[in-house]
């Protein structure tokens, strides 16, 4: 046995030691040497850089502009023909700009609505945009909205000084670098624009036409409802004809119980009737007299409802058990027709209990074969205005679906929007006036935007440490601008603050 010499190896054929200058032919390198050689060959990892959303957005926009110059309005995107304008709007929705407004915490986490009103001032009738915000603490606030960089008229400065108003400063939160674009201005005047209800604000709805181009019926009032402490929901009328704004309670009369929780509401196009959803069913209320009567009695709470856009005699009701029923309110007999429809909440129960809960009773003028079913309790429900046969609905298990009501018997959604996160929170989604985009907050505090047509998730961003529970799109100046409404942005409300997303 030849002794081993450090740095040398012995060749049996030549009977001689040779110096080791590299790897021995035919030999396997040791694990330590191989690992060391690998580590030497690997370059140092480069530090990760945050994605530049604005740069990516700008580059994509430049490519789209170049394609339009070459191909016109119809351009090729991913080997498919697409509309240039729609692709630009998708690019903008994928990389939104977001501002947070200081001094707006805990005032807009329950309900949020922006609309245009004609207010009597010293200079005559003036059209202004206001943002009405409701909180879970029962506080109703009214904020004046003006365009970015716009200086308010003299009477507004005078009123602001008289009532001690404060301007809510916008802070850019997305992208994280400062936005070059100016944010809309918010002025909050708490001295005359507050209502302190004993319980959470449950809904804010316009009374009358919400179309700013409809000069025959201007918006002068709004309907405010509260959940009610100990099951005593309340109804209020907010007068917007002149400042200071006046809030008056409206007592419920007739067979509508005052011992009920009011979850939601909606107003008819004429502005004379309101439908309210309660824990015992849904009722119609005369807004002038307060007289009301139930058109739907249910064992399940009515958490969402709306008047059908083209069929004002139909009210669609979303129930806690996931069912969506359409009720004809033209005939209100003394006795409502009894029905039985299947229940969705049978999972996780014994067979005997499941048989009992397989059907539940309700009373009203409905067609049981036209009932839609969501997997869980309804949180929000809206009909598309352009095509009112399409119904968008969301439930508390994070499901958002689009239904074609002409194919309601099949019970299959025409589009599903993936990625939404929810388990028990009442979250209201928003649809932009052009009806191309869907926006909603989630329990994970992310705000997501989808394409309504394709169902594609365009963006998801976290800029709030609390759930963005309500969304409303900004008011537009006229009907002709609806096609370009994406540029007006949207308002989002959470416990942390009110946000504006452009």
Coordinates of N, CA and C in Angstrom, one line a residue, residues 127-292:
X127 N -75.6 73.7 -9.3 CA -75.4 72.3 -9.3 C -74.1 71.9 -8.6
X128 N -74.2 71.1 -7.6 CA -73.0 70.7 -6.9 C -73.0 69.2 -6.6
X129 N -71.8 68.7 -6.4 CA -71.6 67.3 -6.1 C -71.4 67.2 -4.6
X130 N -72.1 66.2 -4.0 CA -71.9 66.0 -2.6 C -71.7 64.5 -2.3
X131 N -71.0 64.1 -1.3 CA -70.8 62.8 -0.9 C -71.4 62.5 0.4
X132 N -72.4 61.7 0.5 CA -73.1 61.3 1.7 C -72.6 60.1 2.3
X133 N -72.1 60.1 3.5 CA -71.4 59.0 4.1 C -72.1 58.6 5.4
X134 N -72.2 57.3 5.6 CA -72.9 56.7 6.8 C -71.9 55.8 7.5
X135 N -71.9 55.7 8.8 CA -71.0 54.9 9.5 C -71.7 53.8 10.3
X136 N -71.0 52.8 10.8 CA -71.6 51.8 11.7 C -71.9 52.4 13.0
X137 N -71.3 53.5 13.4 CA -71.7 54.2 14.6 C -72.9 55.0 14.6
X138 N -73.6 55.1 13.4 CA -74.8 55.8 13.3 C -74.6 57.3 12.9
X139 N -73.5 57.6 12.4 CA -73.2 59.0 12.1 C -73.4 59.2 10.6
X140 N -74.1 60.3 10.2 CA -74.3 60.6 8.8 C -73.6 61.9 8.5
X141 N -72.7 61.9 7.5 CA -71.9 63.1 7.2 C -72.1 63.5 5.7
X142 N -72.1 64.7 5.4 CA -72.2 65.3 4.1 C -70.9 66.0 3.7
X143 N -70.3 65.6 2.6 CA -69.0 66.3 2.2 C -69.2 66.9 0.9
X144 N -68.7 68.1 0.7 CA -68.7 68.8 -0.6 C -67.6 68.2 -1.5
X145 N -67.8 67.9 -2.7 CA -66.8 67.4 -3.7 C -66.6 68.4 -4.8
X146 N -65.4 68.7 -5.0 CA -65.1 69.6 -6.2 C -63.9 69.0 -7.0
X147 N -63.8 69.5 -8.2 CA -62.8 68.9 -9.1 C -61.4 69.3 -8.6
X148 N -60.4 68.5 -9.0 CA -59.0 68.8 -8.6 C -58.6 70.2 -9.1
X149 N -58.0 71.0 -8.1 CA -57.5 72.3 -8.5 C -58.6 73.3 -8.6
X150 N -59.9 73.0 -8.4 CA -61.0 74.0 -8.6 C -61.1 74.8 -7.4
X151 N -61.2 76.1 -7.5 CA -61.4 77.0 -6.4 C -62.9 77.2 -6.2
X152 N -63.4 76.9 -5.0 CA -64.9 77.0 -4.8 C -65.3 78.5 -4.8
X153 N -66.6 78.8 -5.2 CA -67.1 80.1 -5.3 C -67.1 80.8 -3.9
X154 N -67.4 82.1 -4.0 CA -67.3 82.9 -2.7 C -68.3 82.4 -1.7
X155 N -69.6 82.1 -2.1 CA -70.6 81.6 -1.2 C -70.2 80.4 -0.4
X156 N -69.4 79.5 -1.1 CA -68.9 78.3 -0.5 C -67.9 78.6 0.6
X157 N -67.0 79.6 0.3 CA -66.0 80.0 1.3 C -66.7 80.6 2.5
X158 N -67.8 81.4 2.2 CA -68.5 82.0 3.3 C -69.2 81.0 4.2
X159 N -69.9 80.0 3.5 CA -70.5 79.0 4.3 C -69.5 78.1 5.1
X160 N -68.4 77.9 4.5 CA -67.4 77.1 5.1 C -66.9 77.8 6.4
X161 N -66.7 79.1 6.3 CA -66.2 79.8 7.5 C -67.3 79.9 8.5
X162 N -68.6 80.1 8.1 CA -69.7 80.2 9.0 C -69.9 79.0 9.8
X163 N -69.8 77.8 9.2 CA -70.2 76.5 9.8 C -68.9 75.8 10.3
X164 N -67.7 76.4 10.2 CA -66.6 75.7 10.7 C -66.1 74.5 9.9
X165 N -66.2 74.6 8.6 CA -65.9 73.4 7.8 C -64.4 73.2 7.7
X166 N -64.0 72.0 7.4 CA -62.5 71.7 7.3 C -62.3 71.0 6.0
X167 N -61.2 71.2 5.3 CA -60.9 70.5 4.1 C -60.1 69.3 4.4
X168 N -60.5 68.1 3.8 CA -59.8 66.8 4.1 C -58.7 66.7 3.1
X169 N -57.5 66.7 3.6 CA -56.3 66.7 2.7 C -56.1 65.3 2.1
X170 N -56.0 65.2 0.7 CA -55.7 63.9 0.1 C -54.2 63.5 0.2
X171 N -54.0 62.3 0.5 CA -52.6 61.8 0.6 C -52.5 60.6 -0.4
X172 N -51.5 60.7 -1.2 CA -51.3 59.6 -2.2 C -50.8 58.3 -1.5
X173 N -51.5 57.2 -1.8 CA -51.1 55.9 -1.2 C -50.8 54.9 -2.2
X174 N -51.2 55.1 -3.5 CA -50.9 54.2 -4.6 C -50.8 54.9 -5.9
X175 N -49.7 54.8 -6.7 CA -48.5 54.1 -6.3 C -47.8 54.8 -5.1
X176 N -46.8 54.2 -4.6 CA -46.2 54.7 -3.3 C -45.4 56.0 -3.5
X177 N -45.0 56.2 -4.8 CA -44.5 57.5 -5.1 C -45.6 58.5 -5.3
X178 N -45.2 59.8 -5.1 CA -46.3 60.8 -5.1 C -46.9 60.9 -6.5
X179 N -48.2 61.0 -6.6 CA -48.9 61.1 -7.8 C -48.8 62.5 -8.4
X180 N -48.6 62.6 -9.7 CA -48.5 63.9 -10.3 C -49.9 64.5 -10.5
X181 N -50.9 63.6 -10.6 CA -52.3 64.0 -10.9 C -52.9 64.5 -9.6
X182 N -53.7 65.6 -9.6 CA -54.3 66.2 -8.4 C -55.6 65.4 -8.1
X183 N -55.8 65.2 -6.8 CA -57.0 64.5 -6.3 C -58.2 65.4 -6.2
X184 N -59.4 64.9 -6.3 CA -60.6 65.7 -6.0 C -60.6 66.2 -4.6
X185 N -61.2 67.4 -4.4 CA -61.2 68.0 -3.1 C -62.5 67.6 -2.3
X186 N -62.3 67.4 -1.0 CA -63.4 67.1 -0.1 C -63.5 68.2 1.0
X187 N -64.6 68.7 1.3 CA -64.8 69.7 2.4 C -65.9 69.1 3.3
X188 N -65.6 69.0 4.6 CA -66.4 68.4 5.5 C -66.9 69.4 6.5
X189 N -68.2 69.6 6.6 CA -68.8 70.6 7.5 C -69.6 69.9 8.6
X190 N -69.1 69.5 9.7 CA -69.8 68.7 10.6 C -70.9 69.5 11.4
X191 N -70.8 70.8 11.5 CA -71.7 71.5 12.4 C -73.2 71.4 11.9
X192 N -73.4 71.2 10.6 CA -74.8 71.2 10.2 C -75.1 70.0 9.3
X193 N -74.1 69.1 9.1 CA -74.3 68.0 8.2 C -74.2 66.6 8.9
X194 N -74.5 66.6 10.2 CA -74.4 65.3 10.9 C -75.8 64.8 11.4
X195 N -75.9 63.5 11.4 CA -77.1 62.9 12.1 C -76.5 61.8 12.9
X196 N -76.8 61.7 14.2 CA -76.3 60.7 15.1 C -77.5 59.8 15.4
X197 N -77.6 58.6 14.7 CA -78.6 57.7 14.9 C -78.2 56.7 16.0
X198 N -79.2 56.0 16.7 CA -78.8 55.1 17.7 C -78.2 53.8 17.3
X199 N -78.1 53.6 16.0 CA -77.5 52.4 15.5 C -76.9 52.6 14.1
X200 N -76.3 51.6 13.5 CA -75.6 51.7 12.2 C -76.5 52.2 11.1
X201 N -75.9 53.0 10.2 CA -76.6 53.4 9.0 C -76.6 52.1 8.1
X202 N -77.7 51.7 7.6 CA -77.8 50.5 6.8 C -77.8 50.8 5.3
X203 N -78.4 52.0 4.8 CA -78.5 52.3 3.4 C -78.7 53.8 3.2
X204 N -78.2 54.2 2.1 CA -78.4 55.6 1.6 C -78.9 55.5 0.1
X205 N -80.1 56.0 -0.2 CA -80.6 55.9 -1.5 C -81.2 57.2 -2.0
X206 N -81.0 57.5 -3.3 CA -81.6 58.7 -3.9 C -83.1 58.5 -4.0
X207 N -83.8 59.6 -3.8 CA -85.3 59.6 -4.0 C -85.5 60.4 -5.4
X208 N -86.0 59.6 -6.3 CA -86.3 60.2 -7.7 C -85.2 59.9 -8.6
X209 N -85.2 60.5 -9.8 CA -84.3 60.2 -10.9 C -82.9 60.6 -10.5
X210 N -81.9 59.6 -10.8 CA -80.5 59.9 -10.6 C -79.8 60.2 -11.8
X211 N -80.5 60.5 -12.9 CA -79.9 60.9 -14.2 C -79.7 62.4 -14.2
X212 N -78.5 62.9 -14.2 CA -78.2 64.3 -14.2 C -78.7 65.0 -15.4
X213 N -78.9 64.3 -16.5 CA -79.4 65.0 -17.8 C -81.0 65.1 -17.7
X214 N -81.6 64.5 -16.7 CA -83.1 64.5 -16.7 C -83.4 65.8 -15.9
X215 N -83.7 66.9 -16.6 CA -84.0 68.2 -15.9 C -85.4 68.2 -15.4
X216 N -86.2 67.3 -15.7 CA -87.6 67.3 -15.2 C -87.8 66.9 -13.8
X217 N -86.8 66.2 -13.3 CA -86.9 65.7 -11.9 C -85.5 65.7 -11.2
X218 N -85.2 66.8 -10.6 CA -83.9 67.0 -10.0 C -84.0 66.2 -8.6
X219 N -82.8 65.8 -8.2 CA -82.7 65.2 -6.9 C -82.7 66.2 -5.8
X220 N -83.7 66.1 -4.9 CA -83.8 67.0 -3.8 C -83.9 66.3 -2.4
X221 N -84.0 65.0 -2.4 CA -84.1 64.2 -1.2 C -83.4 62.9 -1.3
X222 N -83.0 62.4 -0.1 CA -82.4 61.0 0.0 C -83.0 60.3 1.1
X223 N -83.1 59.0 0.9 CA -83.7 58.1 1.9 C -82.5 57.5 2.8
X224 N -82.6 57.6 4.1 CA -81.6 57.0 5.0 C -82.3 56.0 5.9
X225 N -81.7 54.8 6.0 CA -82.3 53.8 7.0 C -81.2 53.4 7.9
X226 N -81.6 52.9 9.1 CA -80.7 52.4 10.1 C -81.1 51.0 10.5
X227 N -80.1 50.2 11.0 CA -80.4 48.8 11.4 C -81.4 48.8 12.6
X228 N -81.1 49.7 13.5 CA -82.0 49.7 14.7 C -81.4 49.0 15.9
X229 N -81.4 49.7 17.0 CA -81.0 49.0 18.3 C -82.1 48.2 18.8
X230 N -81.8 47.0 19.2 CA -82.8 46.0 19.8 C -83.9 45.8 18.8
X231 N -83.5 45.7 17.4 CA -84.5 45.4 16.4 C -85.5 46.5 16.1
X232 N -85.1 47.8 16.3 CA -86.0 48.9 16.0 C -85.3 49.8 14.9
X233 N -85.5 49.4 13.6 CA -85.0 50.1 12.5 C -85.7 51.4 12.3
X234 N -85.0 52.4 11.7 CA -85.6 53.7 11.5 C -85.4 54.2 10.1
X235 N -86.3 55.1 9.7 CA -86.3 55.7 8.3 C -86.2 57.2 8.5
X236 N -85.3 57.8 7.7 CA -85.1 59.3 7.7 C -85.2 59.8 6.3
X237 N -85.6 61.0 6.1 CA -85.6 61.7 4.8 C -84.6 62.9 5.0
X238 N -83.6 62.9 4.1 CA -82.6 64.0 4.0 C -83.0 65.0 2.9
X239 N -83.2 66.2 3.3 CA -83.6 67.3 2.3 C -82.4 67.9 1.8
X240 N -82.3 68.0 0.5 CA -81.1 68.6 -0.2 C -81.4 69.8 -1.0
X241 N -82.6 70.4 -0.8 CA -83.0 71.5 -1.6 C -82.2 72.8 -1.3
X242 N -81.8 73.0 -0.1 CA -81.0 74.1 0.3 C -80.2 73.8 1.5
X243 N -79.2 74.7 1.8 CA -78.3 74.5 2.9 C -78.9 75.4 4.1
X244 N -78.8 75.0 5.3 CA -78.3 73.7 5.8 C -79.2 72.6 5.5
X245 N -78.7 71.4 5.3 CA -79.5 70.2 5.0 C -80.3 69.8 6.3
X246 N -81.5 69.3 6.0 CA -82.3 68.9 7.1 C -82.6 67.4 7.1
X247 N -82.5 66.8 8.2 CA -82.9 65.3 8.3 C -84.1 65.2 9.2
X248 N -85.1 64.5 8.7 CA -86.4 64.3 9.5 C -86.7 62.9 9.5
X249 N -87.1 62.4 10.7 CA -87.5 61.0 10.8 C -88.9 60.7 10.1
X250 N -89.1 59.5 9.6 CA -90.3 59.1 9.0 C -90.9 57.9 9.7
X251 N -92.0 58.1 10.4 CA -92.6 57.0 11.2 C -93.2 56.0 10.3
X252 N -93.0 54.7 10.5 CA -93.7 53.7 9.7 C -95.0 53.4 10.3
X253 N -96.0 53.3 9.3 CA -97.4 53.1 9.7 C -97.9 51.9 9.0
X254 N -99.2 51.5 9.2 CA -99.8 50.4 8.6 C -99.3 49.1 9.3
X255 N -99.2 48.0 8.5 CA -98.9 46.7 9.2 C -97.4 46.4 9.2
X256 N -96.6 47.5 8.8 CA -95.1 47.3 8.9 C -94.7 47.5 10.3
X257 N -94.1 46.5 10.9 CA -93.7 46.5 12.3 C -92.5 47.5 12.5
X258 N -92.6 48.2 13.6 CA -91.5 49.1 14.0 C -90.5 48.3 14.8
X259 N -90.8 47.0 15.2 CA -89.9 46.2 15.9 C -89.2 45.3 14.9
X260 N -88.5 45.9 13.9 CA -87.8 45.1 12.9 C -86.5 45.7 12.6
X261 N -85.5 44.9 12.1 CA -84.2 45.4 11.7 C -84.3 45.7 10.2
X262 N -83.9 46.9 9.8 CA -83.9 47.3 8.4 C -82.5 47.1 7.9
X263 N -82.4 46.2 7.0 CA -81.1 45.8 6.4 C -80.7 46.7 5.2
X264 N -81.7 47.0 4.4 CA -81.5 47.6 3.1 C -82.7 48.3 2.6
X265 N -82.6 49.1 1.5 CA -83.7 49.8 1.0 C -83.4 50.2 -0.5
X266 N -84.5 50.6 -1.2 CA -84.3 51.1 -2.6 C -85.6 52.0 -2.8
X267 N -85.5 52.9 -3.8 CA -86.6 53.8 -4.1 C -87.0 53.6 -5.5
X268 N -88.3 53.8 -5.8 CA -88.9 53.6 -7.1 C -88.4 54.8 -7.9
X269 N -88.5 54.7 -9.3 CA -88.1 55.7 -10.2 C -88.9 57.0 -10.0
X270 N -90.2 56.8 -9.7 CA -91.1 58.0 -9.5 C -90.8 58.7 -8.2
X271 N -90.1 58.1 -7.2 CA -89.7 58.8 -6.0 C -90.9 58.8 -5.0
X272 N -91.9 58.0 -5.2 CA -93.1 58.1 -4.2 C -93.0 56.9 -3.3
X273 N -92.4 55.8 -3.7 CA -92.4 54.6 -2.9 C -91.0 54.1 -2.6
X274 N -90.8 53.5 -1.4 CA -89.5 52.9 -1.1 C -89.8 51.4 -0.7
X275 N -88.9 50.5 -1.0 CA -88.9 49.1 -0.6 C -87.8 49.0 0.5
X276 N -88.2 48.4 1.6 CA -87.2 48.1 2.7 C -87.1 46.6 2.9
X277 N -85.9 46.1 3.2 CA -85.7 44.7 3.5 C -85.5 44.6 5.0
X278 N -86.2 43.7 5.7 CA -86.1 43.6 7.1 C -85.9 42.1 7.5
X279 N -85.8 41.9 8.8 CA -85.6 40.5 9.3 C -86.8 39.6 9.2
X280 N -88.0 40.2 8.8 CA -89.2 39.4 8.7 C -89.8 39.4 7.3
X281 N -89.1 40.1 6.3 CA -89.6 40.2 5.0 C -89.3 41.5 4.3
X282 N -90.0 41.9 3.3 CA -89.8 43.1 2.6 C -91.1 43.9 2.5
X283 N -91.1 45.2 2.6 CA -92.3 46.0 2.6 C -92.2 47.2 1.7
X284 N -93.3 47.7 1.2 CA -93.4 49.0 0.5 C -93.8 50.1 1.4
X285 N -93.2 51.2 1.3 CA -93.5 52.3 2.2 C -93.8 53.6 1.4
X286 N -94.9 54.3 1.7 CA -95.2 55.6 1.0 C -94.3 56.6 1.7
X287 N -93.5 57.3 0.9 CA -92.5 58.2 1.4 C -93.1 59.5 1.9
X288 N -94.3 59.8 1.5 CA -95.0 61.0 2.0 C -95.7 60.8 3.3
X289 N -96.4 59.7 3.4 CA -97.2 59.4 4.6 C -96.6 58.4 5.6
X290 N -95.7 57.6 5.1 CA -95.1 56.6 6.0 C -95.9 55.3 6.0
X291 N -97.0 55.2 5.4 CA -97.9 54.0 5.4 C -97.2 52.9 4.6
X292 N -97.2 51.7 5.1 CA -96.5 50.6 4.5 C -97.2 49.3 4.6

